[in-house]
């Protein structure tokens, strides 16, 4: 249960630092209540019910995460909150309640500004919209671009690069993904990993000491690309692999087919 609460809190803290559409959703419910509570009561009750009974209820979320492992990221459940319907509906209701044209224009301008602020000016203020560890830097994108050009059959990649390869790569095949180390992240596609995969995952955390083991195991499982943490005096040839790319933080080894 504690883990579920931590996942929920972390998700909301990671969404928008300078504002949030969730906050705008709550403001919309308050507006609908004060503008015409009788007319809008079912909208208000539905919105509050979705939040209290499901989305913000750790007990329900814990049950759902046990039943459906892919919901452990919590993000898909928040899609139940009808933000894209409530915000424009409340804005239209507020505008309709004003009879003076100048007031309508002023309120419309204010609403547009608030929506921009809650979305961090359409993502332009990136320093406030996403944490640094969620932003793919130029080094990571450079490596993914290289992998896209090579088109490998199987990649053994460092843990930090896996999300970037998954999101920016052109369907690049990975030896293991986040489901290996993220609890309950069973999408029903894979039956699971063997013990050697977990051992290899742990070995990748210290690439300098385990370089030979990583290369031998990767070759055994027919990985033609290895992307690991950089270390001093990294060899140009590692087992059956040769270094084809090096950046400040990563080494790329490709299977020597000659």
CSV table of C-alpha atoms in Angstrom, one decimal:
chain,number,residue,atom,x,y,z
A,1,UNK,CA,0.0,0.0,0.0
A,2,UNK,CA,2.8,2.4,0.9
A,3,UNK,CA,4.4,1.8,-2.5
A,4,UNK,CA,1.2,2.6,-4.2
A,5,UNK,CA,0.9,5.9,-2.3
A,6,UNK,CA,4.5,6.8,-3.2
A,7,UNK,CA,3.8,6.1,-6.9
A,8,UNK,CA,0.8,8.4,-6.8
A,9,UNK,CA,2.6,11.2,-5.1
A,10,UNK,CA,5.6,10.9,-7.4
A,11,UNK,CA,3.3,11.0,-10.4
A,12,UNK,CA,1.6,14.2,-9.3
A,13,UNK,CA,4.8,15.9,-8.3
A,14,UNK,CA,6.4,15.0,-11.7
A,15,UNK,CA,3.6,16.4,-13.9
A,16,UNK,CA,3.8,20.2,-14.0
A,17,UNK,CA,5.9,22.2,-11.7
A,18,UNK,CA,4.7,25.7,-12.7
A,19,UNK,CA,1.1,24.7,-13.0
A,20,UNK,CA,-1.2,21.8,-13.9
A,21,UNK,CA,-4.3,21.0,-15.8
A,22,UNK,CA,-5.4,19.0,-12.8
A,23,UNK,CA,-5.6,22.2,-10.9
A,24,UNK,CA,-7.5,23.8,-13.8
A,25,UNK,CA,-9.9,20.8,-13.6
A,26,UNK,CA,-10.6,21.5,-9.9
A,27,UNK,CA,-11.2,25.2,-10.7
A,28,UNK,CA,-13.7,24.2,-13.4
A,29,UNK,CA,-15.7,22.2,-10.9
A,30,UNK,CA,-15.8,25.1,-8.5
A,31,UNK,CA,-16.9,27.4,-11.3
A,32,UNK,CA,-19.7,25.1,-12.4
A,33,UNK,CA,-20.9,24.9,-8.8
A,34,UNK,CA,-21.1,28.7,-8.4
A,35,UNK,CA,-22.5,29.5,-11.8
A,36,UNK,CA,-25.4,27.1,-11.7
A,37,UNK,CA,-25.2,24.3,-9.1
A,38,UNK,CA,-28.6,22.8,-10.0
A,39,UNK,CA,-28.0,22.6,-13.8
A,40,UNK,CA,-24.4,21.3,-13.4
A,41,UNK,CA,-24.8,19.1,-10.4
A,42,UNK,CA,-24.4,15.8,-12.3
A,43,UNK,CA,-21.2,17.1,-13.9
A,44,UNK,CA,-19.9,18.2,-10.5
A,45,UNK,CA,-20.8,14.9,-8.9
A,46,UNK,CA,-19.2,12.8,-11.7
A,47,UNK,CA,-16.0,14.8,-11.6
A,48,UNK,CA,-15.6,14.6,-7.9
A,49,UNK,CA,-16.6,10.9,-7.8
A,50,UNK,CA,-13.9,10.0,-10.4
A,51,UNK,CA,-11.3,11.7,-8.3
A,52,UNK,CA,-12.3,10.6,-4.9
A,53,UNK,CA,-13.5,7.0,-5.6
A,54,UNK,CA,-10.9,6.0,-8.2
A,55,UNK,CA,-8.0,8.3,-9.2
A,56,UNK,CA,-7.1,9.6,-5.7
A,57,UNK,CA,-8.1,6.5,-3.7
A,58,UNK,CA,-4.9,4.5,-2.8
A,59,UNK,CA,-7.0,1.5,-1.8
A,60,UNK,CA,-8.7,1.2,-5.2
A,61,UNK,CA,-5.4,2.0,-7.0
A,62,UNK,CA,-3.6,-0.7,-5.0
A,63,UNK,CA,-6.3,-3.3,-6.0
A,64,UNK,CA,-6.1,-2.2,-9.7
A,65,UNK,CA,-2.3,-2.4,-9.7
A,66,UNK,CA,-2.5,-5.9,-8.3
A,67,UNK,CA,-5.0,-7.0,-11.0
A,68,UNK,CA,-3.4,-5.1,-13.9
A,69,UNK,CA,0.3,-4.8,-13.6
A,70,UNK,CA,0.7,-2.3,-16.4
A,71,UNK,CA,-1.2,0.3,-14.3
A,72,UNK,CA,1.7,0.5,-11.9
A,73,UNK,CA,2.9,3.6,-13.7
A,74,UNK,CA,-0.4,5.3,-12.5
A,75,UNK,CA,-0.5,7.5,-15.6
A,76,UNK,CA,-3.2,5.6,-17.5
A,77,UNK,CA,-5.6,5.8,-14.6
A,78,UNK,CA,-5.5,9.6,-14.6
A,79,UNK,CA,-6.9,9.6,-18.1
A,80,UNK,CA,-10.3,8.9,-16.4
A,81,UNK,CA,-10.3,12.5,-15.2
A,82,UNK,CA,-12.2,14.3,-18.0
A,83,UNK,CA,-10.1,17.4,-18.0
A,84,UNK,CA,-10.4,18.1,-21.8
A,85,UNK,CA,-14.2,18.2,-21.4
A,86,UNK,CA,-14.6,20.1,-18.1
A,87,UNK,CA,-12.2,23.0,-18.7
A,88,UNK,CA,-13.7,24.3,-22.0
A,89,UNK,CA,-17.2,23.6,-20.7
A,90,UNK,CA,-16.7,25.7,-17.6
A,91,UNK,CA,-15.0,28.4,-19.7
A,92,UNK,CA,-18.0,28.5,-22.0
A,93,UNK,CA,-20.4,28.6,-19.0
A,94,UNK,CA,-18.5,31.5,-17.5
A,95,UNK,CA,-18.4,33.4,-20.7
A,96,UNK,CA,-22.2,32.8,-21.3
A,97,UNK,CA,-23.0,34.2,-17.8
A,98,UNK,CA,-21.4,37.6,-18.8
A,99,UNK,CA,-23.6,40.0,-20.6
A,100,UNK,CA,-21.2,42.8,-21.3
A,101,UNK,CA,-19.1,42.3,-24.5
A,102,UNK,CA,-16.0,43.9,-23.0
A,103,UNK,CA,-16.2,41.7,-19.9
A,104,UNK,CA,-16.4,38.6,-22.1
A,105,UNK,CA,-13.3,39.6,-24.1
A,106,UNK,CA,-11.4,40.3,-20.9
A,107,UNK,CA,-12.4,37.0,-19.3
A,108,UNK,CA,-11.6,35.1,-22.5
A,109,UNK,CA,-8.1,36.6,-22.6
A,110,UNK,CA,-7.6,35.7,-18.9
A,111,UNK,CA,-8.8,32.2,-19.5
A,112,UNK,CA,-6.5,31.7,-22.5
A,113,UNK,CA,-3.6,33.0,-20.4
A,114,UNK,CA,-4.4,30.6,-17.5
A,115,UNK,CA,-4.6,27.6,-19.8
A,116,UNK,CA,-1.2,28.6,-21.2
A,117,UNK,CA,0.3,29.0,-17.8
A,118,UNK,CA,-1.1,25.7,-16.5
A,119,UNK,CA,0.4,24.0,-19.6
A,120,UNK,CA,3.7,25.9,-19.1
A,121,UNK,CA,3.1,28.1,-22.2
A,122,UNK,CA,2.5,25.1,-24.4
A,123,UNK,CA,5.7,23.5,-23.2
A,124,UNK,CA,7.9,26.4,-24.0
A,125,UNK,CA,9.0,26.8,-20.3
A,126,UNK,CA,10.6,23.4,-20.2
A,127,UNK,CA,12.6,24.1,-17.0
A,128,UNK,CA,9.3,24.1,-15.1
A,129,UNK,CA,7.4,21.5,-17.0
A,130,UNK,CA,9.6,18.4,-16.7
A,131,UNK,CA,12.4,17.2,-14.4
A,132,UNK,CA,15.9,17.1,-15.9
A,133,UNK,CA,15.9,13.2,-15.7
A,134,UNK,CA,12.9,13.1,-18.0
A,135,UNK,CA,14.6,15.2,-20.7
A,136,UNK,CA,16.6,13.3,-23.3
A,137,UNK,CA,19.9,15.2,-23.7
A,138,UNK,CA,21.9,15.5,-27.0
A,139,UNK,CA,24.2,12.7,-26.0
A,140,UNK,CA,21.4,10.2,-25.6
A,141,UNK,CA,19.7,11.3,-28.8
A,142,UNK,CA,23.0,11.0,-30.6
A,143,UNK,CA,23.3,7.4,-29.5
A,144,UNK,CA,19.7,6.6,-30.4
A,145,UNK,CA,20.3,8.2,-33.8
A,146,UNK,CA,23.3,6.0,-34.3
A,147,UNK,CA,21.4,2.8,-33.3
A,148,UNK,CA,18.6,3.8,-35.7
A,149,UNK,CA,21.2,3.8,-38.5
A,150,UNK,CA,22.8,0.5,-37.5
A,151,UNK,CA,19.4,-1.3,-37.2
A,152,UNK,CA,20.7,-4.0,-34.8
A,153,UNK,CA,18.9,-7.3,-34.1
A,154,UNK,CA,19.2,-7.0,-30.4
A,155,UNK,CA,20.6,-4.3,-28.0
A,156,UNK,CA,21.9,-4.7,-24.5
A,157,UNK,CA,21.6,-1.2,-23.1
A,158,UNK,CA,22.3,0.7,-19.9
A,159,UNK,CA,19.3,1.1,-17.7
A,160,UNK,CA,19.3,4.9,-18.1
A,161,UNK,CA,19.2,4.7,-21.9
A,162,UNK,CA,16.4,2.1,-22.2
A,163,UNK,CA,13.5,4.7,-21.9
A,164,UNK,CA,15.1,6.9,-24.5
A,165,UNK,CA,15.7,4.0,-26.9
A,166,UNK,CA,12.1,2.9,-26.4
A,167,UNK,CA,10.6,6.3,-27.0
A,168,UNK,CA,13.0,7.7,-29.7
A,169,UNK,CA,14.2,4.6,-31.4
A,170,UNK,CA,12.7,3.2,-34.6
A,171,UNK,CA,11.3,0.0,-33.0
A,172,UNK,CA,14.8,-1.0,-31.8
A,173,UNK,CA,14.7,-4.4,-30.1
A,174,UNK,CA,16.0,-4.5,-26.5
A,175,UNK,CA,17.3,-7.5,-24.6
A,176,UNK,CA,15.3,-6.4,-21.6
A,177,UNK,CA,13.1,-3.4,-20.8
A,178,UNK,CA,11.8,-1.6,-17.8
A,179,UNK,CA,9.5,-4.5,-17.0
A,180,UNK,CA,12.6,-6.4,-15.7
A,181,UNK,CA,13.3,-4.1,-12.8
A,182,UNK,CA,9.9,-2.4,-12.3
A,183,UNK,CA,7.7,-4.3,-9.9
A,184,UNK,CA,4.3,-5.6,-11.2
A,185,UNK,CA,4.9,-4.2,-14.7
A,186,UNK,CA,3.7,-7.4,-16.5
A,187,UNK,CA,2.0,-6.4,-19.7
A,188,UNK,CA,1.0,-10.0,-20.6
A,189,UNK,CA,3.3,-10.0,-23.6
A,190,UNK,CA,6.4,-11.6,-21.9
A,191,UNK,CA,6.4,-14.6,-19.7
A,192,UNK,CA,9.4,-13.3,-17.7
A,193,UNK,CA,13.2,-13.3,-17.7
A,194,UNK,CA,15.6,-16.0,-16.7
A,195,UNK,CA,18.1,-15.7,-13.9
A,196,UNK,CA,20.9,-14.7,-16.2
A,197,UNK,CA,19.0,-11.7,-17.4
A,198,UNK,CA,18.8,-10.4,-13.9
A,199,UNK,CA,22.4,-11.1,-13.3
A,200,UNK,CA,23.3,-9.2,-16.5
A,201,UNK,CA,21.2,-6.3,-15.4
A,202,UNK,CA,23.1,-6.1,-12.1
A,203,UNK,CA,26.4,-6.5,-13.9
A,204,UNK,CA,25.6,-3.5,-16.2
A,205,UNK,CA,25.5,-1.3,-13.1
A,206,UNK,CA,29.3,-1.6,-12.9
A,207,UNK,CA,30.5,-1.9,-16.4
A,208,UNK,CA,34.2,-1.5,-15.7
A,209,UNK,CA,34.5,-4.5,-13.3
A,210,UNK,CA,32.0,-6.7,-15.3
A,211,UNK,CA,33.0,-5.8,-18.9
A,212,UNK,CA,34.2,-9.2,-19.9
A,213,UNK,CA,31.1,-11.0,-18.3
A,214,UNK,CA,28.8,-8.5,-20.0
A,215,UNK,CA,30.4,-9.1,-23.4
A,216,UNK,CA,30.4,-12.9,-23.0
A,217,UNK,CA,26.8,-13.1,-21.9
A,218,UNK,CA,25.6,-10.6,-24.5
A,219,UNK,CA,27.3,-12.8,-27.2
A,220,UNK,CA,25.6,-15.9,-25.8
A,221,UNK,CA,22.2,-14.2,-26.2
A,222,UNK,CA,23.0,-12.9,-29.7
A,223,UNK,CA,23.1,-9.2,-28.8
A,224,UNK,CA,24.9,-7.4,-31.6
A,225,UNK,CA,25.0,-4.1,-29.8
A,226,UNK,CA,26.1,-3.3,-26.3
A,227,UNK,CA,25.7,0.2,-24.8
A,228,UNK,CA,27.3,0.5,-21.4
A,229,UNK,CA,28.5,3.2,-19.0
A,230,UNK,CA,31.8,4.7,-20.0
A,231,UNK,CA,35.0,4.0,-18.0
A,232,UNK,CA,38.6,4.9,-18.2
A,233,UNK,CA,40.9,2.9,-20.4
A,234,UNK,CA,38.0,1.1,-22.0
A,235,UNK,CA,39.3,-1.5,-24.6
A,236,UNK,CA,38.8,-1.0,-28.3
A,237,UNK,CA,37.9,-4.7,-28.5
A,238,UNK,CA,35.8,-6.5,-25.8
A,239,UNK,CA,35.4,-10.2,-26.4
A,240,UNK,CA,33.6,-10.5,-29.8
A,241,UNK,CA,32.8,-6.9,-29.8
A,242,UNK,CA,34.6,-3.8,-31.1
A,243,UNK,CA,34.0,-0.2,-29.9
A,244,UNK,CA,32.3,1.8,-32.7
A,245,UNK,CA,31.2,4.8,-30.7
A,246,UNK,CA,32.2,6.6,-27.5
A,247,UNK,CA,30.6,9.6,-25.8
A,248,UNK,CA,31.3,11.3,-22.4
A,249,UNK,CA,29.1,8.8,-20.5
A,250,UNK,CA,28.5,5.8,-22.8
A,251,UNK,CA,30.4,3.2,-24.8
A,252,UNK,CA,28.9,1.5,-27.8
A,253,UNK,CA,30.2,-1.9,-28.8
A,254,UNK,CA,29.2,-3.7,-32.0
A,255,UNK,CA,29.5,-7.4,-32.7
A,256,UNK,CA,32.6,-8.0,-34.9
A,257,UNK,CA,31.2,-10.0,-37.8
A,258,UNK,CA,34.5,-10.1,-39.7
